[in-house]
């Protein structure tokens, strides 16, 4: 090769070498720059890695905190739910207790009403008993007056008996009456003693009733005090119930807030999960990720703060719920105590009601006994009054009888004297005495009518025959005729002939023979009818009073 060529070649090589040197220098510079960049990048990477690791650690810490918070939140929610359940149970218990309390109050009111009714009954019975006692005293006074009257009457009757001793027939009746009166007097004395005993029993019953009434009044005052205590308890319960209702409303509001927080946490948790995934997949974009992480960190911090606030709120809620639970428990215990007191009151009232019922029954029995005594006394009083009236009537009748008998006796004495005189006179005129009559047979003959007129003038009439005892052995007109109605025979005193002693075949005169006579005086049946105008002997009869 020539020199030029060689030269050229040399130049080219030199040029090329320069270029290569330049390139080498450039490359060296570039390499240095690259090395610097590499070192920078390495440092940066190291820093980023450190930051990444720090962030990762921080994220892990945050996640741990988040998990802890979630766990804590879950526990709080569980506590909240437990408290809620407990609160519901307490509310149910509270409602049950309130219902029970209402029932007990109703029972209490019913018992009170019953007690009032029993007290009213008791007062009515006491009033009735007082009236009965007054009636009893009145009856006793009346009975004493009647006894005095009875004694007066007995004395009067004794005097009357002395007056009537002269009258033999009535003396026995009066003696019987006297014996009856003595028996009655003995019965009255027995009744009087019974009444006295009954009065003592009534006085004892009255004292018992007064004691019972004092006891009832004490019970009534106790009941009144108990009622005031119950009313105070009732008002306390009402206030407690209002507080419970307010707590319940607060709890409902808090629950709503917790639910909202829970949803926010859920959303945040999803965002954190997304961030975590982005961090894993976007490792190459560390810078961007770093920014994102920073942002995320801020968000997590905010979430953490929110969670902390929420936790605080939950804790406050938890404490509130706990306080509320304690209050509910106190209310529950108060209600239980109140229920026990009400039950005790209810039992006391029941016992009191039973005692009142027993008192009521005793009073009813006593009232019945008093009524029976009252009726017995009334009956006795009526019987005494009847006896008194009967005795008065008897006395009046005895007086009337006495006066009548006296008058009758005087008349009898007068009549007897007159009869005796008449008899003596008639006997002097040949009148024949037989039984209670005087008979006079005529010594001349006359027609039936004239014969009768003669008898009438003598204060007598034609003889009336009522038995066979009157036998006269002579043919005589007697006082028998059928002039008024043929076949209807009548005596001169107007009475119809019932017993007859016609001779067999008689009477046979029809309208011709209208007057009766004794014709067949030897026969057992001696009567005949004959014409009234025929003149015959006749017989007069004059009745003499016994
Ligand atoms: O035999 C009885 C008869 O006797 C008389 O008649 C014949 C009497 N007459 C006079 O006495 C007028 C009758 O009355 C009597 O029945
Ligand atoms: Ca005749």
Coordinates of C-alpha atoms and ligand atoms in Angstrom, one line a residue:
X1 CA 0.0 0.0 0.0
X2 CA 1.1 3.6 -0.8
X3 CA 1.8 6.2 1.7
X4 CA -1.1 8.3 0.8
X5 CA -3.3 5.5 1.3
X6 CA -1.5 4.7 4.3
X7 CA -1.8 8.2 5.4
X8 CA -5.3 8.3 4.6
X9 CA -5.8 5.2 6.4
X10 CA -3.9 6.7 9.3
X11 CA -6.0 9.8 9.2
X12 CA -9.1 7.8 9.1
X13 CA -7.9 5.7 11.9
X14 CA -6.8 8.7 13.8
X15 CA -10.1 10.4 13.1
X16 CA -11.8 7.2 14.0
X17 CA -9.7 6.9 17.1
X18 CA -10.6 10.5 18.0
X19 CA -14.1 9.8 17.4
X20 CA -13.8 6.7 19.4
X21 CA -12.0 8.7 22.1
X22 CA -14.7 11.3 22.0
X23 CA -17.2 8.5 22.1
X24 CA -15.2 6.8 24.8
X25 CA -15.1 10.1 26.8
X26 CA -18.7 10.7 26.0
X27 CA -19.4 7.2 27.0
X28 CA -17.3 7.6 30.0
X29 CA -19.1 10.8 30.9
X30 CA -22.3 9.1 30.1
X31 CA -21.1 6.1 32.1
X32 CA -20.2 8.4 35.0
X33 CA -23.5 10.1 34.7
X34 CA -25.2 6.8 34.4
X35 CA -23.3 5.6 37.4
X36 CA -24.2 8.8 39.3
X37 CA -27.8 8.3 38.1
X38 CA -27.5 4.6 39.0
X39 CA -26.1 5.5 42.4
X40 CA -28.7 8.2 42.8
X41 CA -31.4 5.8 41.7
X42 CA -30.0 3.2 44.0
X43 CA -30.0 5.6 46.8
X44 CA -33.4 6.8 45.8
X45 CA -34.5 3.2 45.5
X46 CA -33.1 2.5 48.9
X47 CA -34.8 5.5 50.3
X48 CA -38.0 4.5 48.5
X49 CA -37.6 1.0 49.7
X50 CA -37.0 2.3 53.2
X51 CA -40.1 4.6 52.8
X52 CA -42.0 1.6 51.3
X53 CA -41.0 -0.5 54.2
X54 CA -41.8 2.2 56.6
X55 CA -45.1 2.7 55.0
X56 CA -45.6 -1.0 54.9
X57 CA -44.8 -1.2 58.6
X58 CA -47.0 1.8 59.2
X59 CA -49.7 0.3 57.1
X60 CA -49.3 -3.0 59.0
X61 CA -49.6 -1.1 62.2
X62 CA -52.6 0.7 60.9
X63 CA -54.1 -2.5 59.7
X64 CA -53.4 -4.0 63.1
X65 CA -54.9 -1.0 64.7
X66 CA -57.8 -1.2 62.3
X67 CA -58.2 -4.9 63.1
X68 CA -57.9 -4.2 66.8
X69 CA -60.4 -1.4 66.4
X70 CA -62.7 -3.7 64.3
X71 CA -62.4 -6.4 67.0
X72 CA -63.0 -3.8 69.7
X73 CA -65.9 -2.5 67.6
X74 CA -67.2 -6.0 67.3
X75 CA -66.9 -6.5 71.0
X76 CA -68.6 -3.2 71.6
X77 CA -71.3 -4.2 69.2
X78 CA -71.7 -7.5 70.9
X79 CA -71.7 -5.7 74.3
X80 CA -74.2 -3.2 72.7
X81 CA -76.4 -6.1 71.5
X82 CA -76.1 -7.8 74.8
X83 CA -77.0 -4.6 76.6
X84 CA -79.8 -4.1 74.2
X85 CA -81.1 -7.6 74.8
X86 CA -80.6 -7.0 78.5
X87 CA -82.4 -3.7 78.2
X88 CA -85.2 -5.4 76.2
X89 CA -85.5 -8.1 78.9
X90 CA -85.5 -5.4 81.6
X91 CA -88.1 -3.5 79.6
X92 CA -90.2 -6.6 79.4
X93 CA -89.6 -7.2 83.1
X94 CA -90.5 -3.6 83.7
X95 CA -93.7 -3.9 81.6
X96 CA -94.6 -7.2 83.3
X97 CA -94.0 -5.5 86.7
X98 CA -96.0 -2.5 85.6
X99 CA -98.8 -4.9 84.5
X100 CA -98.5 -6.8 87.7
X101 CA -98.5 -3.5 89.6
X102 CA -101.6 -2.4 87.7
X103 CA -103.3 -5.7 88.6
X104 CA -102.3 -5.4 92.2
X105 CA -103.6 -1.8 92.2
X106 CA -106.8 -3.0 90.7
X107 CA -107.0 -5.8 93.3
X108 CA -106.1 -3.2 95.9
X109 CA -108.9 -0.9 94.7
X110 CA -111.3 -3.8 94.5
X111 CA -110.4 -4.9 98.1
X112 CA -110.8 -1.2 99.1
X113 CA -114.2 -1.0 97.5
X114 CA -115.1 -4.4 99.1
X115 CA -113.8 -3.1 102.4
X116 CA -115.9 0.1 102.0
X117 CA -119.0 -1.9 101.3
X118 CA -118.3 -4.1 104.3
X119 CA -117.8 -1.0 106.4
X120 CA -121.1 0.4 105.0
X121 CA -122.8 -3.0 105.8
X122 CA -121.2 -2.9 109.2
X123 CA -122.5 0.6 109.9
X124 CA -126.0 -0.4 108.6
X125 CA -125.9 -3.4 110.8
X126 CA -124.8 -1.3 113.8
X127 CA -127.7 1.2 113.1
X128 CA -130.1 -1.7 112.7
X129 CA -128.8 -3.2 115.9
X130 CA -129.3 0.1 117.7
X131 CA -132.9 0.3 116.3
X132 CA -133.5 -3.3 117.4
X133 CA -132.1 -2.5 120.8
X134 CA -134.4 0.6 121.0
X135 CA -137.3 -1.6 119.8
X136 CA -136.3 -4.2 122.4
X137 CA -136.3 -1.6 125.2
X138 CA -139.6 -0.2 124.0
X139 CA -141.0 -3.7 123.9
X140 CA -139.6 -4.4 127.4
X141 CA -141.3 -1.2 128.7
X142 CA -144.5 -2.1 126.9
X143 CA -144.2 -5.6 128.3
X144 CA -143.7 -4.2 131.8
X145 CA -146.8 -1.9 131.3
X146 CA -148.7 -4.9 130.1
X147 CA -147.6 -6.9 133.1
X148 CA -148.8 -4.1 135.4
X149 CA -152.1 -4.1 133.4
X150 CA -152.1 -7.9 133.6
X151 CA -151.6 -7.7 137.4
X152 CA -154.3 -5.1 137.7
X153 CA -156.6 -7.2 135.6
X154 CA -155.8 -10.3 137.7
X155 CA -156.7 -8.4 140.8
X156 CA -159.9 -7.2 139.2
X157 CA -160.6 -10.7 138.1
X158 CA -160.0 -11.9 141.6
X159 CA -162.5 -9.4 142.9
X160 CA -165.0 -10.5 140.2
X161 CA -164.4 -14.1 141.1
X162 CA -165.2 -13.2 144.7
X163 CA -168.4 -11.5 143.5
X164 CA -169.4 -14.5 141.4
X165 CA -168.8 -17.1 144.1
X166 CA -172.4 -16.8 145.0
X167 CA -173.4 -18.0 141.6
X168 CA -172.9 -21.7 141.8
X169 CA -173.0 -22.6 138.1
X170 CA -170.5 -19.9 136.9
X171 CA -168.2 -20.3 139.9
X172 CA -166.6 -23.4 138.2
X173 CA -166.0 -21.5 135.0
X174 CA -164.4 -18.6 136.8
X175 CA -162.3 -21.1 138.8
X176 CA -161.1 -22.6 135.5
X177 CA -160.3 -19.2 134.1
X178 CA -158.5 -18.4 137.3
X179 CA -156.3 -21.5 136.9
X180 CA -155.7 -20.6 133.3
X181 CA -154.6 -17.1 134.3
X182 CA -152.3 -18.5 137.0
X183 CA -150.6 -20.7 134.3
X184 CA -150.4 -17.7 131.9
X185 CA -148.9 -15.7 134.7
X186 CA -146.2 -18.4 135.3
X187 CA -145.5 -18.4 131.5
X188 CA -145.2 -14.6 131.5
X189 CA -142.8 -14.8 134.5
X190 CA -140.7 -17.3 132.6
X191 CA -140.8 -15.1 129.5
X192 CA -139.8 -12.1 131.6
X193 CA -136.8 -14.0 133.0
X194 CA -135.8 -15.1 129.4
X195 CA -136.0 -11.5 128.3
X196 CA -133.8 -10.5 131.2
X197 CA -131.2 -13.1 130.2
X198 CA -131.5 -12.0 126.5
X199 CA -131.0 -8.4 127.5
X200 CA -127.7 -9.4 129.3
X201 CA -126.6 -11.3 126.2
X202 CA -127.4 -8.3 124.0
X203 CA -125.4 -6.0 126.3
X204 CA -122.4 -8.4 126.0
X205 CA -122.8 -8.4 122.2
X206 CA -123.0 -4.7 122.2
X207 CA -119.7 -4.4 124.0
X208 CA -118.1 -6.9 121.7
X209 CA -119.3 -4.9 118.7
X210 CA -117.9 -1.7 120.1
X211 CA -114.5 -3.3 120.5
X212 CA -114.7 -4.7 116.9
X213 CA -115.7 -1.3 115.6
X214 CA -112.5 0.2 117.3
X215 CA -110.4 -2.5 115.6
X216 CA -112.0 -1.8 112.3
X217 CA -111.3 1.9 112.6
X218 CA -107.6 1.2 113.3
X219 CA -107.5 -1.1 110.3
X220 CA -109.2 1.6 108.2
X221 CA -106.5 4.2 109.3
X222 CA -103.7 1.7 108.5
X223 CA -105.2 1.1 105.0
X224 CA -105.4 4.9 104.4
X225 CA -101.6 5.2 105.3
X226 CA -100.8 2.2 103.0
X227 CA -102.9 3.8 100.2
X228 CA -100.8 7.0 100.5
X229 CA -97.6 5.0 100.3
X230 CA -98.9 3.2 97.3
X231 CA -99.7 6.5 95.6
X232 CA -96.2 7.8 96.3
X233 CA -94.7 4.6 94.9
X234 CA -97.0 4.9 91.9
X235 CA -95.8 8.4 91.2
X236 CA -92.1 7.3 91.5
X237 CA -92.8 4.5 89.1
X238 CA -94.3 6.9 86.6
X239 CA -91.2 9.2 86.8
X240 CA -88.9 6.2 86.4
X241 CA -91.0 5.0 83.4
X242 CA -90.5 8.4 81.8
X243 CA -86.8 8.3 82.4
X244 CA -86.7 4.8 80.9
X245 CA -88.5 6.0 77.8
X246 CA -86.1 8.9 77.4
X247 CA -83.1 6.4 77.7
X248 CA -84.7 4.2 75.2
X249 CA -85.0 7.0 72.7
X250 CA -81.4 8.0 73.3
X251 CA -80.3 4.4 72.7
X252 CA -82.3 4.2 69.5
X253 CA -80.5 7.4 68.2
X254 CA -77.1 6.0 69.3
X255 CA -77.8 2.8 67.6
X256 CA -78.5 4.7 64.4
X257 CA -75.2 6.5 64.7
X258 CA -73.4 3.2 65.4
X259 CA -74.9 1.7 62.3
X260 CA -73.8 4.7 60.2
X261 CA -70.3 4.4 61.7
X262 CA -70.3 0.7 60.9
X263 CA -71.1 1.4 57.3
X264 CA -68.4 4.1 57.0
X265 CA -65.9 1.6 58.5
X266 CA -66.9 -1.0 56.0
X267 CA -66.4 1.5 53.1
X268 CA -63.1 2.5 54.5
X269 CA -62.1 -1.1 54.9
X270 CA -62.8 -1.7 51.2
X271 CA -60.8 1.4 50.3
X272 CA -57.9 0.1 52.4
X273 CA -58.1 -3.3 50.7
X274 CA -58.0 -1.6 47.3
X275 CA -55.0 0.5 48.4
X276 CA -53.3 -2.6 49.6
X277 CA -53.8 -4.3 46.2
X278 CA -52.6 -1.3 44.4
X279 CA -49.5 -1.2 46.5
X280 CA -48.7 -4.9 45.7
X281 CA -49.3 -4.6 42.0
X282 CA -47.9 -1.0 41.5
X283 CA -44.6 -1.7 43.1
X284 CA -42.9 -0.2 40.0
X285 CA -44.7 3.0 40.4
X286 CA -43.4 3.5 43.8
X287 CA -43.4 7.2 43.5
X288 CA -46.9 7.4 42.5
X289 CA -47.6 4.7 45.0
X290 CA -45.7 6.7 47.6
X291 CA -47.9 9.6 47.0
X292 CA -50.9 7.4 46.9
X293 CA -49.7 5.7 50.1
X294 CA -49.1 9.1 51.7
X295 CA -52.7 10.1 50.7
X296 CA -53.9 6.7 51.9
X297 CA -51.9 7.1 55.1
X298 CA -53.6 10.4 55.6
X299 CA -56.9 8.7 55.0
X300 CA -56.0 5.9 57.2
X301 CA -55.0 8.3 59.9
X302 CA -58.3 10.1 59.4
X303 CA -60.0 6.7 59.6
X304 CA -58.0 5.9 62.6
X305 CA -59.0 9.1 64.2
X306 CA -62.6 8.5 63.2
X307 CA -62.3 5.0 64.6
X308 CA -60.8 6.3 67.8
X309 CA -63.6 8.9 68.1
X310 CA -66.1 6.2 67.3
X311 CA -64.5 3.9 69.8
X312 CA -64.8 6.7 72.4
X313 CA -68.4 7.2 71.4
X314 CA -69.0 3.5 71.6
X315 CA -67.3 3.4 75.0
X316 CA -69.4 6.4 76.1
X317 CA -72.5 4.5 74.7
X318 CA -71.3 1.4 76.5
X319 CA -70.9 3.3 79.7
X320 CA -74.3 5.0 79.2
X321 CA -75.8 1.6 78.5
X322 CA -74.1 0.2 81.6
X323 CA -75.5 3.2 83.7
X324 CA -78.9 2.7 82.1
X325 CA -78.7 -1.0 82.8
X326 CA -77.8 -0.2 86.4
X327 CA -80.7 2.2 86.6
X328 CA -83.0 -0.4 85.0
X329 CA -81.7 -2.9 87.5
X330 CA -82.4 -0.5 90.3
X331 CA -85.9 0.2 88.9
X332 CA -86.4 -3.6 88.6
X333 CA -85.3 -4.1 92.2
X334 CA -87.5 -1.1 93.3
X335 CA -90.4 -2.6 91.3
X336 CA -89.7 -6.0 92.8
X337 CA -89.7 -4.5 96.3
X338 CA -92.8 -2.5 95.5
X339 CA -94.4 -5.7 94.1
X340 CA -93.5 -7.5 97.4
X341 CA -95.0 -4.5 99.4
X342 CA -98.1 -4.6 97.2
X343 CA -98.3 -8.4 97.6
X344 CA -98.0 -7.9 101.4
X345 CA -100.6 -5.1 101.2
X346 CA -102.8 -7.4 99.1
X347 CA -102.4 -10.3 101.6
X348 CA -103.1 -7.8 104.5
X349 CA -106.1 -6.6 102.7
X350 CA -107.2 -10.2 102.0
X351 CA -106.8 -11.0 105.7
X352 CA -108.6 -7.8 106.7
X353 CA -111.3 -8.6 104.2
X354 CA -111.7 -12.1 105.7
X355 CA -111.8 -10.6 109.2
X356 CA -114.4 -8.1 108.0
X357 CA -116.4 -10.9 106.4
X358 CA -116.2 -12.9 109.6
X359 CA -117.3 -9.7 111.5
X360 CA -120.0 -9.2 108.9
X361 CA -121.2 -12.8 109.3
X362 CA -121.1 -12.5 113.1
X363 CA -123.1 -9.3 112.8
X364 CA -125.6 -10.9 110.4
X365 CA -126.0 -13.9 112.9
X366 CA -126.4 -11.4 115.7
X367 CA -128.8 -9.4 113.7
X368 CA -130.8 -12.6 112.9
X369 CA -130.8 -13.5 116.6
X370 CA -131.9 -9.9 117.5
X371 CA -134.6 -10.1 114.8
X372 CA -135.7 -13.5 116.2
X373 CA -135.7 -12.0 119.8
X374 CA -137.5 -8.9 118.4
X375 CA -140.1 -11.1 116.7
X376 CA -140.5 -13.3 119.8
X377 CA -140.9 -10.2 121.9
X378 CA -143.4 -8.8 119.3
X379 CA -145.3 -12.1 119.3
X380 CA -145.2 -12.1 123.1
X381 CA -146.4 -8.5 123.1
X382 CA -149.2 -9.4 120.7
X383 CA -150.1 -12.4 122.9
X384 CA -150.1 -10.2 126.0
X385 CA -152.2 -7.6 124.2
X386 CA -154.6 -10.3 123.0
X387 CA -154.7 -11.7 126.6
X388 CA -155.2 -8.2 127.9
X389 CA -158.0 -7.5 125.4
X390 CA -159.5 -11.0 126.1
X391 CA -159.3 -10.3 129.8
X392 CA -160.9 -6.8 129.3
X393 CA -163.6 -8.3 127.1
X394 CA -164.1 -11.2 129.6
X395 CA -164.2 -8.7 132.4
X396 CA -166.8 -6.7 130.5
X397 CA -168.8 -9.8 129.6
X398 CA -168.5 -11.0 133.2
X399 CA -169.8 -7.6 134.4
X400 CA -172.6 -7.6 131.9
X401 CA -173.4 -11.2 132.8
X402 CA -173.2 -10.3 136.4
X403 CA -175.6 -7.4 135.9
X404 CA -177.9 -9.5 133.6
X405 CA -177.9 -12.3 136.1
X406 CA -178.7 -9.9 138.9
X407 CA -181.6 -8.4 136.9
X408 CA -182.7 -11.9 135.9
X409 CA -182.4 -13.1 139.4
X410 CA -184.5 -10.1 140.5
X411 CA -187.1 -10.8 137.8
X412 CA -187.1 -14.5 138.6
X413 CA -187.6 -13.6 142.2
X414 CA -190.5 -11.3 141.2
X415 CA -191.9 -14.0 138.8
X416 CA -191.5 -16.7 141.3
X417 CA -193.4 -14.7 143.8
X418 CA -196.1 -13.9 141.2
X419 CA -196.2 -17.6 140.1
X420 CA -196.3 -18.7 143.7
X421 CA -199.3 -16.4 144.3
X422 CA -201.0 -17.5 141.0
X423 CA -200.4 -21.1 141.8
X424 CA -201.8 -20.7 145.2
X425 CA -204.8 -18.9 143.7
X426 CA -205.3 -21.5 140.9
X427 CA -205.0 -24.3 143.3
X428 CA -207.8 -22.8 145.3
X429 CA -209.8 -22.8 141.8
X430 CA -209.3 -26.7 141.4
X431 CA -206.5 -26.3 138.8
X432 CA -204.4 -29.5 138.7
X433 CA -200.6 -29.1 138.6
X434 CA -198.7 -31.4 136.3
X435 CA -195.1 -30.9 135.1
X436 CA -194.8 -27.2 134.4
X437 CA -198.5 -26.5 133.7
X438 CA -201.8 -26.2 135.6
X439 CA -204.9 -27.9 134.2
X440 CA -208.6 -27.2 134.7
X441 CA -211.5 -29.4 133.4
X442 CA -214.8 -27.7 132.7
X443 CA -217.9 -28.7 134.5
X444 CA -220.2 -27.5 131.6
X445 CA -220.3 -28.2 127.9
X446 CA -219.5 -25.7 125.1
X447 CA -218.5 -25.5 121.5
X448 CA -214.8 -25.7 120.7
X449 CA -214.5 -21.9 120.1
X450 CA -216.5 -21.0 123.2
X451 CA -214.4 -23.5 125.2
X452 CA -211.2 -21.8 124.0
X453 CA -212.6 -18.3 124.9
X454 CA -213.3 -19.5 128.4
X455 CA -209.7 -20.7 128.8
X456 CA -208.3 -17.4 127.4
X457 CA -210.3 -15.5 129.9
X458 CA -208.7 -17.5 132.6
X459 CA -205.2 -16.6 131.4
X460 CA -204.9 -20.0 129.8
X461 CA -205.7 -21.8 126.5
X462 CA -207.1 -25.2 125.4
X463 CA -204.6 -28.0 126.3
X464 CA -201.7 -28.9 124.0
X465 CA -200.6 -32.5 124.2
X466 CA -197.0 -33.4 123.4
X467 CA -196.7 -36.7 125.3
X468 CA -198.8 -39.6 126.6
X469 CA -198.2 -38.6 130.2
X470 CA -201.2 -36.2 130.1
X471 CA -204.0 -38.6 130.6
X472 CA -207.6 -37.5 131.4
X473 CA -210.5 -40.1 131.8
X474 CA -213.1 -37.9 130.2
X475 CA -214.3 -36.8 126.7
X476 CA -212.8 -33.2 126.3
X477 CA -212.0 -30.5 123.7
X478 CA -208.2 -30.1 123.3
X479 CA -206.4 -27.2 121.6
X480 CA -206.1 -28.9 118.2
X481 CA -207.8 -27.8 114.9
X482 CA -207.5 -28.0 111.0
X483 CA -210.0 -25.1 110.4
X484 CA -207.4 -23.1 108.6
X485 CA -206.4 -25.7 106.0
X486 CA -208.2 -29.0 105.9
X487 CA -205.9 -31.9 106.9
X488 CA -203.2 -29.5 108.4
X489 CA -203.6 -29.9 112.1
X490 CA -202.2 -27.1 114.3
X491 CA -202.1 -26.4 118.1
X492 CA -203.6 -23.3 119.6
X493 CA -200.0 -21.8 120.1
X494 CA -199.7 -21.9 116.3
X495 CA -197.3 -24.8 116.1
X496 CA -197.9 -27.7 113.7
X497 CA -198.9 -31.0 115.2
X498 CA -196.0 -33.4 114.7
X499 CA -196.7 -36.2 117.2
X500 CA -200.3 -37.5 117.3
X501 CA -202.4 -40.0 119.2
X502 CA -205.4 -40.5 116.8
X503 CA -207.6 -43.5 117.3
X504 CA -207.2 -45.8 114.4
X505 CA -209.4 -44.6 111.6
X506 CA -209.4 -41.0 112.8
X507 CA -209.3 -38.3 111.7
X508 CA -212.2 -39.1 109.3
X509 CA -214.3 -35.9 109.4
X510 CA -212.8 -34.1 106.4
X511 CA -214.3 -30.6 106.1
X512 CA -217.0 -31.4 108.7
X513 CA -215.0 -32.4 111.7
X514 CA -212.2 -29.7 112.2
X515 CA -211.7 -29.7 115.9
X516 CA -209.8 -32.3 118.1
X517 CA -211.0 -34.1 121.2
X518 CA -210.1 -36.8 123.6
X519 CA -212.9 -39.3 123.0
X520 CA -211.5 -42.8 123.4
X521 CA -209.8 -42.2 126.8
X522 CA -209.5 -45.9 127.5
X523 CA -207.5 -46.6 124.4
X524 CA -203.8 -46.0 124.0
X525 CA -204.6 -43.6 121.1
X526 CA -207.6 -41.6 122.2
X527 CA -208.0 -38.7 119.7
X528 CA -211.0 -38.0 117.4
X529 CA -212.0 -35.2 115.0
X530 CA -215.4 -33.9 115.6
X531 CA -217.6 -31.0 114.3
X532 CA -216.4 -27.8 116.2
X533 CA -220.0 -26.6 116.9
X534 CA -220.8 -29.6 119.1
X535 CA -220.9 -28.8 122.8
X536 CA -218.5 -30.8 124.8
X537 CA -216.5 -30.5 128.1
X538 CA -213.0 -29.0 127.6
X539 CA -209.7 -28.7 129.4
X540 CA -207.7 -25.5 129.9
X541 CA -203.9 -25.4 130.3
X542 CA -201.9 -22.7 132.0
X543 CA -198.1 -22.9 131.7
X544 CA -196.1 -22.0 134.8
X545 CA -192.4 -20.9 134.3
X546 CA -189.8 -23.1 136.0
Ligands
LIG1 O1 -217.2 -44.2 115.4 C1 -216.5 -43.1 115.3 C2 -217.3 -41.9 115.0 O2 -218.3 -41.7 116.0 C3 -219.2 -40.6 115.8 O3 -219.9 -40.8 114.6 C4 -220.8 -41.8 114.8 C5 -218.4 -39.3 115.7 N1 -219.3 -38.2 115.4 C6 -219.7 -37.3 116.5 O4 -219.3 -37.4 117.5 C7 -220.6 -36.2 116.0 C8 -217.4 -39.4 114.7 O5 -216.6 -38.3 114.7 C9 -216.6 -40.6 114.9 O6 -215.6 -40.7 113.9
LIG2 CA1 -214.2 -38.3 113.7

